[in-house]
Coordinates of N, CA and C in Angstrom, one line a residue:
X3 N 0.8 -1.2 0.0 CA 0.0 0.0 0.0 C 0.9 1.2 0.0
X4 N 0.5 2.2 -0.8 CA 1.2 3.5 -0.8 C 1.2 4.1 0.6
X5 N 2.3 4.7 1.1 CA 2.4 5.2 2.4 C 1.3 6.2 2.7
X6 N 1.0 7.1 1.8 CA 0.0 8.2 2.0 C -1.3 7.5 2.2
X7 N -1.6 6.5 1.3 CA -2.9 5.8 1.4 C -3.1 5.2 2.8
X8 N -1.9 4.6 3.3 CA -2.0 3.9 4.6 C -2.3 4.9 5.7
X9 N -1.7 6.1 5.6 CA -2.0 7.0 6.7 C -3.4 7.5 6.6
X10 N -3.9 7.8 5.4 CA -5.2 8.3 5.3 C -6.3 7.3 5.7
X11 N -5.9 6.0 5.6 CA -6.8 4.9 5.9 C -6.8 4.7 7.4
X12 N -6.8 5.7 8.2 CA -6.8 5.6 9.7 C -8.2 5.2 10.1
X13 N -8.3 4.5 11.3 CA -9.6 4.2 11.8 C -10.4 5.5 12.1
X14 N -11.7 5.5 12.0 CA -12.5 6.7 12.3 C -12.5 6.9 13.8
X15 N -12.9 8.1 14.2 CA -12.9 8.5 15.6 C -12.8 10.0 15.7
X16 N -12.3 10.4 16.8 CA -12.1 11.9 17.0 C -10.9 12.3 16.2
X17 N -11.2 12.9 15.0 CA -10.1 13.4 14.2 C -10.2 14.9 14.0
X18 N -9.0 15.5 13.6 CA -9.0 16.9 13.3 C -9.8 17.1 12.0
X19 N -9.9 18.4 11.6 CA -10.7 18.7 10.4 C -10.0 18.1 9.2
X20 N -10.8 17.9 8.1 CA -10.2 17.2 6.9 C -9.0 17.9 6.3
X21 N -9.0 19.2 6.2 CA -7.8 19.9 5.6 C -6.6 19.6 6.4
X22 N -6.7 19.6 7.7 CA -5.5 19.3 8.6 C -5.1 17.8 8.4
X23 N -6.1 16.9 8.3 CA -5.7 15.5 8.0 C -4.9 15.4 6.8
X24 N -5.3 16.1 5.7 CA -4.6 16.0 4.5 C -3.2 16.6 4.6
X25 N -3.0 17.7 5.4 CA -1.7 18.2 5.6 C -0.8 17.3 6.4
X26 N -1.4 16.6 7.4 CA -0.6 15.6 8.1 C -0.2 14.5 7.3
X27 N -1.1 14.0 6.4 CA -0.8 12.9 5.5 C 0.4 13.2 4.6
X28 N 0.3 14.4 4.0 CA 1.3 14.9 3.0 C 2.6 15.1 3.8
X29 N 2.6 15.7 5.0 CA 3.8 15.9 5.7 C 4.5 14.6 6.1
X30 N 3.7 13.5 6.4 CA 4.3 12.2 6.7 C 4.9 11.6 5.4
X31 N 4.2 11.8 4.3 CA 4.7 11.3 3.0 C 6.0 11.9 2.7
X32 N 6.1 13.2 2.9 CA 7.4 14.0 2.6 C 8.5 13.5 3.6
X33 N 8.1 13.3 4.8 CA 9.1 12.9 5.8 C 9.6 11.5 5.5
X34 N 8.7 10.6 5.0 CA 9.1 9.3 4.7 C 10.0 9.2 3.5
X35 N 9.7 10.0 2.4 CA 10.5 10.0 1.2 C 11.9 10.6 1.5
X36 N 12.0 11.5 2.5 CA 13.3 12.1 2.8 C 13.9 11.6 4.1
X37 N 13.5 10.4 4.5 CA 14.0 9.8 5.7 C 15.5 9.7 5.8
X38 N 16.2 9.3 4.7 CA 17.6 9.2 4.8 C 18.3 10.5 5.1
X39 N 17.7 11.6 4.6 CA 18.3 13.0 4.8 C 18.1 13.4 6.3
X40 N 17.1 12.8 7.0 CA 16.9 13.2 8.4 C 17.5 12.2 9.4
X41 N 18.4 11.3 8.9 CA 19.0 10.3 9.7 C 20.4 10.7 10.0
X42 N 20.8 10.6 11.3 CA 22.2 10.9 11.7 C 23.2 10.0 10.9
X43 N 24.3 10.6 10.4 CA 25.2 9.8 9.6 C 25.8 8.6 10.3
X44 N 25.8 8.6 11.6 CA 26.4 7.5 12.3 C 25.6 6.2 12.2
X45 N 24.3 6.3 11.6 CA 23.6 5.0 11.3 C 24.1 4.6 9.9
X46 N 25.1 3.8 9.9 CA 25.8 3.4 8.6 C 24.9 2.7 7.6
X47 N 24.0 1.9 8.1 CA 23.1 1.1 7.2 C 22.2 2.1 6.5
X48 N 21.7 3.2 7.2 CA 20.9 4.2 6.5 C 21.7 5.0 5.6
X49 N 23.0 5.2 5.9 CA 23.8 6.0 4.9 C 23.9 5.2 3.6
X50 N 24.0 3.9 3.7 CA 24.0 3.1 2.4 C 22.7 3.2 1.7
X51 N 21.6 3.2 2.4 CA 20.3 3.4 1.7 C 20.3 4.8 1.0
X52 N 20.7 5.8 1.7 CA 20.8 7.1 1.2 C 21.5 7.1 -0.2
X53 N 22.7 6.5 -0.2 CA 23.5 6.5 -1.4 C 22.8 5.8 -2.5
X54 N 22.0 4.7 -2.2 CA 21.4 3.9 -3.2 C 20.1 4.7 -3.8
X55 N 19.4 5.4 -2.9 CA 18.2 6.1 -3.3 C 18.4 7.5 -3.9
X56 N 19.5 8.1 -3.6 CA 19.7 9.5 -3.9 C 19.6 9.8 -5.4
X57 N 20.1 8.8 -6.3 CA 20.0 9.1 -7.7 C 18.6 9.0 -8.3
X58 N 17.7 8.3 -7.5 CA 16.3 8.1 -8.0 C 15.5 9.3 -7.9
X59 N 14.8 9.7 -9.0 CA 13.8 10.8 -8.9 C 12.6 10.5 -8.0
X60 N 11.9 11.5 -7.5 CA 10.6 11.1 -6.8 C 9.7 10.4 -7.7
X61 N 9.3 9.2 -7.2 CA 8.4 8.4 -8.1 C 7.7 7.4 -7.2
X62 N 6.7 6.7 -7.7 CA 5.9 5.7 -7.0 C 6.9 4.6 -6.5
X63 N 7.9 4.2 -7.4 CA 8.8 3.2 -7.0 C 9.6 3.6 -5.8
X64 N 10.1 4.8 -5.8 CA 10.9 5.3 -4.6 C 10.0 5.3 -3.4
X65 N 8.8 5.8 -3.5 CA 7.9 5.8 -2.3 C 7.6 4.4 -1.8
X66 N 7.4 3.5 -2.7 CA 7.2 2.1 -2.2 C 8.5 1.6 -1.5
X67 N 9.6 1.9 -2.0 CA 10.9 1.4 -1.4 C 11.0 2.0 0.0
X68 N 10.7 3.3 0.1 CA 10.9 3.9 1.5 C 9.8 3.4 2.4
X69 N 8.6 3.2 1.9 CA 7.6 2.6 2.8 C 7.9 1.2 3.3
X70 N 8.5 0.4 2.4 CA 8.9 -0.9 2.8 C 10.1 -0.9 3.8
X71 N 11.0 0.0 3.6 CA 12.1 0.2 4.5 C 11.6 0.7 5.9
X72 N 10.7 1.6 5.9 CA 10.1 2.1 7.1 C 9.5 0.9 7.9
X73 N 8.7 0.1 7.2 CA 8.0 -1.0 7.9 C 9.0 -2.0 8.5
X74 N 10.2 -2.2 7.8 CA 11.2 -3.2 8.3 C 12.0 -2.6 9.4
X75 N 12.4 -1.3 9.3 CA 13.3 -0.7 10.3 C 12.6 0.0 11.4
X76 N 11.4 0.6 11.2 CA 10.8 1.4 12.2 C 9.5 0.7 12.8
X77 N 8.7 0.2 11.9 CA 7.5 -0.5 12.4 C 6.3 -0.1 11.5
X78 N 5.1 -0.3 12.0 CA 3.8 0.0 11.3 C 3.7 1.5 11.0
X79 N 3.1 1.8 9.9 CA 2.8 3.2 9.5 C 1.8 3.7 10.5
X80 N 2.0 5.0 11.0 CA 1.1 5.6 12.0 C -0.2 6.0 11.4
X81 N -1.2 6.1 12.2 CA -2.5 6.6 11.7 C -2.5 8.1 11.9
X82 N -3.5 8.7 11.3 CA -3.6 10.2 11.4 C -3.9 10.7 12.8
X83 N -4.7 10.1 13.6 CA -4.8 10.6 15.0 C -3.5 10.7 15.7
X84 N -2.6 9.7 15.5 CA -1.3 9.7 16.1 C -0.5 10.8 15.6
X85 N -0.5 11.1 14.3 CA 0.2 12.2 13.8 C -0.3 13.6 14.2
X86 N -1.5 13.6 14.6 CA -2.1 14.9 15.1 C -1.7 15.2 16.5
X87 N -1.1 14.3 17.3 CA -0.7 14.6 18.6 C 0.6 15.5 18.6
X88 N 0.9 16.1 19.7 CA 2.1 16.9 19.8 C 3.4 16.1 19.4
X89 N 3.5 14.9 19.9 CA 4.6 14.0 19.6 C 4.6 13.7 18.1
X90 N 3.5 13.4 17.5 CA 3.4 13.1 16.1 C 3.8 14.3 15.2
X91 N 3.4 15.5 15.6 CA 3.7 16.6 14.8 C 5.2 16.9 14.9
X92 N 5.8 16.6 16.1 CA 7.2 16.8 16.3 C 8.0 15.8 15.4
X93 N 7.5 14.6 15.3 CA 8.2 13.6 14.5 C 8.2 13.9 13.0
X94 N 7.3 14.8 12.5 CA 7.2 15.1 11.1 C 8.3 16.1 10.7
X95 N 9.0 16.7 11.6 CA 9.9 17.8 11.3 C 11.2 17.2 10.6
X96 N 11.9 17.9 9.8 CA 13.2 17.5 9.3 C 14.2 17.5 10.4
X97 N 15.4 16.9 10.2 CA 16.3 16.7 11.2 C 16.8 18.0 11.9
X98 N 17.0 19.0 11.1 CA 17.5 20.3 11.7 C 16.5 20.9 12.7
X99 N 15.2 20.9 12.2 CA 14.2 21.5 13.1 C 13.9 20.6 14.3
X100 N 13.9 19.3 14.0 CA 13.7 18.3 15.1 C 14.7 18.5 16.2
X101 N 16.0 18.5 15.9 CA 17.0 18.6 16.9 C 16.9 19.9 17.6
X102 N 16.6 21.0 16.9 CA 16.4 22.3 17.6 C 15.3 22.2 18.6
X103 N 14.2 21.6 18.3 CA 13.0 21.5 19.2 C 13.4 20.6 20.4
X104 N 14.1 19.5 20.2 CA 14.4 18.6 21.3 C 15.4 19.3 22.2
X105 N 16.4 20.0 21.7 CA 17.3 20.7 22.5 C 16.5 21.8 23.4
X106 N 15.7 22.5 22.7 CA 14.9 23.6 23.4 C 14.0 22.9 24.5
X107 N 13.4 21.8 24.2 CA 12.6 21.1 25.2 C 13.3 20.8 26.4
X108 N 14.5 20.2 26.2 CA 15.3 19.7 27.4 C 15.7 20.9 28.2
X109 N 16.0 22.1 27.6 CA 16.4 23.2 28.4 C 15.3 24.0 29.0
X110 N 14.1 23.9 28.3 CA 12.9 24.5 28.9 C 12.5 23.8 30.2
X111 N 12.9 22.5 30.3 CA 12.7 21.7 31.5 C 13.7 22.0 32.5
X112 N 14.9 22.5 32.1 CA 16.0 22.8 33.0 C 16.5 24.2 32.8
X113 N 15.8 25.2 33.0 CA 16.2 26.6 32.6 C 17.5 27.1 33.2
X114 N 17.8 26.5 34.4 CA 19.1 26.9 35.0 C 20.3 26.7 34.2
X115 N 20.2 25.7 33.3 CA 21.4 25.4 32.5 C 21.9 26.7 31.7
X116 N 21.0 27.5 31.3 CA 21.4 28.7 30.5 C 22.3 29.7 31.2
X117 N 22.1 29.8 32.5 CA 23.0 30.7 33.2 C 24.3 30.0 33.6
X118 N 24.4 28.7 33.3 CA 25.7 28.0 33.7 C 26.6 27.9 32.5
X119 N 26.1 28.2 31.3 CA 26.9 28.0 30.1 C 27.9 29.2 29.9
X120 N 29.0 29.1 30.6 CA 30.0 30.2 30.5 C 31.1 30.0 29.5
X121 N 31.2 28.8 29.0 CA 32.2 28.5 28.0 C 31.7 29.0 26.6
X122 N 32.4 29.9 26.0 CA 31.9 30.6 24.8 C 31.4 29.7 23.7
X123 N 32.2 28.7 23.4 CA 31.9 27.9 22.2 C 30.6 27.1 22.5
X124 N 30.4 26.6 23.7 CA 29.2 25.9 24.1 C 28.0 26.9 24.0
X125 N 28.1 28.1 24.6 CA 27.0 29.0 24.7 C 26.6 29.4 23.3
X126 N 27.5 29.7 22.4 CA 27.2 30.1 21.1 C 26.5 29.0 20.3
X127 N 26.9 27.8 20.5 CA 26.3 26.6 19.8 C 24.9 26.4 20.3
X128 N 24.6 26.5 21.6 CA 23.3 26.4 22.1 C 22.4 27.5 21.6
X129 N 22.9 28.7 21.7 CA 22.1 29.9 21.3 C 21.7 29.8 19.8
X130 N 22.6 29.3 19.0 CA 22.4 29.1 17.6 C 21.3 28.0 17.3
X131 N 21.3 27.0 18.2 CA 20.4 25.9 18.0 C 19.0 26.2 18.4
X132 N 18.8 27.1 19.3 CA 17.5 27.3 20.0 C 16.4 28.0 19.2
X133 N 16.8 28.8 18.3 CA 15.8 29.5 17.5 C 14.9 30.4 18.4
X134 N 13.5 30.3 18.2 CA 12.6 31.2 18.9 C 12.6 30.9 20.4
X135 N 13.1 29.8 20.9 CA 13.1 29.5 22.3 C 14.2 30.2 23.1
X136 N 15.2 30.9 22.4 CA 16.3 31.5 23.1 C 15.8 32.6 24.0
X137 N 15.0 33.5 23.5 CA 14.6 34.6 24.4 C 13.8 34.1 25.6
X138 N 12.9 33.1 25.4 CA 12.1 32.6 26.5 C 13.0 32.0 27.5
X139 N 14.1 31.3 27.1 CA 15.0 30.6 28.1 C 15.8 31.6 28.8
X140 N 16.2 32.7 28.1 CA 17.0 33.7 28.9 C 16.2 34.3 29.9
X141 N 14.8 34.5 29.7 CA 14.0 35.2 30.6 C 13.7 34.3 31.9
X142 N 13.9 33.0 31.8 CA 13.6 32.2 32.9 C 14.8 31.5 33.5
X143 N 16.0 31.8 33.0 CA 17.2 31.1 33.4 C 17.5 31.2 34.9
X144 N 17.0 32.2 35.6 CA 17.2 32.3 37.0 C 16.3 31.4 37.8
X145 N 15.3 30.8 37.1 CA 14.3 30.0 37.9 C 14.7 28.6 38.2
X146 N 15.7 28.0 37.5 CA 16.1 26.7 37.7 C 17.4 26.5 38.4
X147 N 17.6 25.4 39.0 CA 18.9 25.2 39.8 C 20.1 25.1 38.8
X148 N 21.2 25.4 39.3 CA 22.5 25.3 38.6 C 22.8 23.8 38.3
X149 N 23.6 23.6 37.3 CA 24.1 22.2 37.0 C 25.6 22.1 37.1
X150 N 26.1 21.0 37.3 CA 27.6 20.8 37.3 C 28.3 21.3 36.0
X151 N 29.5 21.7 36.1 CA 30.2 22.3 35.0 C 30.3 21.3 33.8
X152 N 30.5 20.0 34.0 CA 30.5 19.1 32.9 C 29.2 19.1 32.1
X153 N 28.1 19.2 32.8 CA 26.8 19.2 32.2 C 26.6 20.5 31.5
X154 N 27.0 21.6 32.1 CA 26.9 22.9 31.4 C 27.7 23.0 30.1
X155 N 28.6 22.1 29.9 CA 29.4 22.1 28.7 C 28.9 21.2 27.6
X156 N 27.7 20.6 27.9 CA 27.1 19.8 26.8 C 26.7 20.6 25.6
X157 N 26.9 20.0 24.4 CA 26.5 20.7 23.2 C 25.1 20.4 22.8
X158 N 24.5 21.1 21.8 CA 23.1 21.0 21.5 C 22.7 19.6 21.2
X159 N 23.5 18.8 20.5 CA 23.1 17.4 20.1 C 22.9 16.6 21.4
X160 N 23.7 16.9 22.4 CA 23.6 16.1 23.7 C 22.2 16.5 24.4
X161 N 21.9 17.8 24.3 CA 20.7 18.2 24.9 C 19.5 17.7 24.1
X162 N 19.7 17.6 22.8 CA 18.6 17.0 22.0 C 18.3 15.6 22.4
X163 N 19.4 14.8 22.8 CA 19.2 13.5 23.2 C 18.5 13.5 24.6
X164 N 18.8 14.4 25.5 CA 18.1 14.6 26.7 C 16.6 14.8 26.5
X165 N 16.3 15.7 25.5 CA 14.9 16.0 25.2 C 14.2 14.8 24.7
X166 N 14.8 14.0 23.8 CA 14.2 12.8 23.4 C 13.9 11.8 24.5
X167 N 14.9 11.7 25.4 CA 14.7 10.8 26.6 C 13.5 11.3 27.5
X168 N 13.4 12.6 27.6 CA 12.3 13.2 28.4 C 11.0 12.8 27.8
X169 N 10.8 13.0 26.5 CA 9.6 12.7 25.8 C 9.3 11.2 25.8
X170 N 10.3 10.4 25.7 CA 10.1 9.0 25.8 C 9.6 8.5 27.1
X171 N 10.2 9.1 28.2 CA 9.7 8.7 29.5 C 8.3 9.3 29.8
X172 N 8.0 10.4 29.2 CA 6.6 11.0 29.3 C 5.6 10.3 28.5
X173 N 6.0 9.3 27.7 CA 5.0 8.6 26.9 C 4.4 9.4 25.7
X174 N 5.2 10.4 25.3 CA 4.7 11.2 24.2 C 4.6 10.4 22.8
X175 N 5.6 9.5 22.7 CA 5.6 8.6 21.5 C 5.2 7.2 21.8
X176 N 3.9 7.0 22.0 CA 3.4 5.7 22.3 C 3.5 4.8 21.0
X177 N 3.5 5.4 19.8 CA 3.7 4.7 18.6 C 5.1 4.3 18.3
X178 N 5.5 3.1 18.3 CA 6.9 2.7 18.2 C 7.6 3.2 17.0
X179 N 6.9 3.2 15.9 CA 7.6 3.6 14.6 C 7.9 5.1 14.6
X180 N 7.1 5.9 15.2 CA 7.4 7.4 15.3 C 8.6 7.6 16.3
X181 N 8.6 6.8 17.4 CA 9.7 6.9 18.3 C 11.0 6.5 17.7
X182 N 10.9 5.4 16.9 CA 12.1 5.0 16.2 C 12.6 6.0 15.1
X183 N 11.6 6.6 14.4 CA 12.0 7.5 13.4 C 12.7 8.7 14.0
X184 N 12.2 9.2 15.1 CA 12.9 10.3 15.8 C 14.3 9.9 16.3
X185 N 14.4 8.7 16.8 CA 15.7 8.2 17.3 C 16.7 8.2 16.2
X186 N 16.3 8.0 15.0 CA 17.3 7.9 13.9 C 17.9 9.3 13.6
X187 N 17.3 10.4 14.1 CA 17.9 11.7 13.9 C 19.0 12.0 14.9
X188 N 19.2 11.1 15.9 CA 20.2 11.3 16.9 C 21.3 10.3 16.7
X189 N 22.5 10.5 17.3 CA 23.6 9.6 17.1 C 23.3 8.2 17.5
X190 N 23.8 7.2 16.7 CA 23.6 5.8 17.0 C 24.2 5.5 18.4
X191 N 25.3 6.0 18.7 CA 25.9 5.8 20.0 C 25.5 6.9 20.9
X192 N 24.8 6.6 22.0 CA 24.2 7.6 22.8 C 25.3 8.5 23.5
X193 N 25.3 9.8 23.3 CA 26.4 10.7 23.7 C 26.2 11.3 25.1
X194 N 25.2 10.9 25.9 CA 24.9 11.5 27.2 C 24.9 10.4 28.2
X195 N 25.7 10.5 29.3 CA 25.7 9.6 30.4 C 24.4 9.8 31.2
X196 N 23.5 8.9 31.1 CA 22.1 9.1 31.7 C 22.2 9.4 33.2
X197 N 23.2 8.9 33.9 CA 23.4 9.1 35.3 C 23.7 10.6 35.6
X198 N 24.2 11.3 34.6 CA 24.6 12.7 34.8 C 23.5 13.7 34.4
X199 N 22.4 13.2 33.8 CA 21.3 14.1 33.4 C 20.6 14.7 34.6
X200 N 20.6 16.0 34.7 CA 19.8 16.6 35.8 C 18.3 16.4 35.7
X201 N 17.7 16.2 36.8 CA 16.2 16.0 36.8 C 15.5 17.3 36.3
X202 N 14.4 17.2 35.5 CA 13.7 18.4 35.1 C 13.2 19.2 36.2
X203 N 13.3 20.5 36.1 CA 12.8 21.5 37.0 C 11.4 21.8 36.7
X204 N 11.1 21.7 35.4 CA 9.7 22.0 34.8 C 9.3 20.6 34.2
X205 N 8.0 20.2 34.4 CA 7.5 19.0 33.9 C 7.7 18.9 32.3
X206 N 7.9 17.8 31.8 CA 8.0 17.6 30.3 C 6.8 18.1 29.6
X207 N 5.6 17.8 30.2 CA 4.4 18.2 29.5 C 4.2 19.7 29.5
X208 N 4.6 20.4 30.5 CA 4.5 21.8 30.6 C 5.6 22.4 29.6
X209 N 6.8 21.8 29.5 CA 7.8 22.3 28.6 C 7.4 22.1 27.2
X210 N 6.7 21.0 26.9 CA 6.2 20.7 25.5 C 5.1 21.7 25.1
X211 N 4.3 22.0 26.1 CA 3.2 23.0 25.8 C 3.9 24.4 25.5
X212 N 4.9 24.7 26.3 CA 5.6 26.0 26.0 C 6.3 26.0 24.7
X213 N 6.9 24.9 24.4 CA 7.6 24.7 23.1 C 6.6 24.9 21.9
X214 N 5.4 24.3 22.0 CA 4.4 24.5 20.9 C 4.0 25.9 20.8
X215 N 3.9 26.6 21.9 CA 3.5 28.1 21.8 C 4.6 28.9 21.1
X216 N 5.9 28.6 21.5 CA 7.0 29.3 20.9 C 7.2 29.1 19.4
X217 N 6.8 27.9 18.9 CA 7.0 27.6 17.5 C 5.7 27.6 16.8
X218 N 4.7 28.1 17.3 CA 3.3 28.0 16.7 C 3.4 28.7 15.4
X219 N 2.8 28.1 14.4 CA 2.7 28.6 13.0 C 3.9 28.4 12.1
X220 N 5.0 27.6 12.7 CA 6.2 27.4 11.8 C 6.0 26.1 11.0
X221 N 5.0 25.3 11.2 CA 4.8 24.1 10.4 C 3.4 24.2 9.8
X222 N 3.2 23.7 8.6 CA 1.9 23.8 7.9 C 0.8 22.9 8.5
X223 N 1.1 22.1 9.4 CA 0.1 21.2 10.0 C -0.2 21.6 11.4

């Protein structure tokens, strides 16, 4: 079955309006077709797939190949109600936008980190990665506890991994294939010692709500 058809063939129930459903379906189709581009280079098997598919123009054959690969490597295709959730919409973003949101989410849950980043290279990297969340984080940096110096030196990709772990523990991605698809955007080898991750000062759900407010209107779905 064509991936777009599979998503549209979601079971009936409490759904968003039809236009939004169509946008979600098209966004997932686009994400699926460009999945190798949104995968961290450290996933070597996906890098090989990228090399094999890159010369192929957009076509039904390419879409079928990516849908088959998704089923084998990630799991069942998600239905539209799942894509309409905050976690589903997050999973539809390309890698750059997704990593930015995950980093912002982790820091919105731990605002004290921002006042601890005194090393220039780290601070500049984080500020560049945060986008619209930067001003909001600066405004609340005094509200959270300080973190140890090694944690304050973590780079954006490490905070993105923390954001992923926060959402995983909060049950935001109950659909295994979406969780797996997002995981592919992060390094294959986990770069954050879990024992060193500071506990959230703000709940993950509240941070996710704030994140959605900050980035409202930046995605067509």
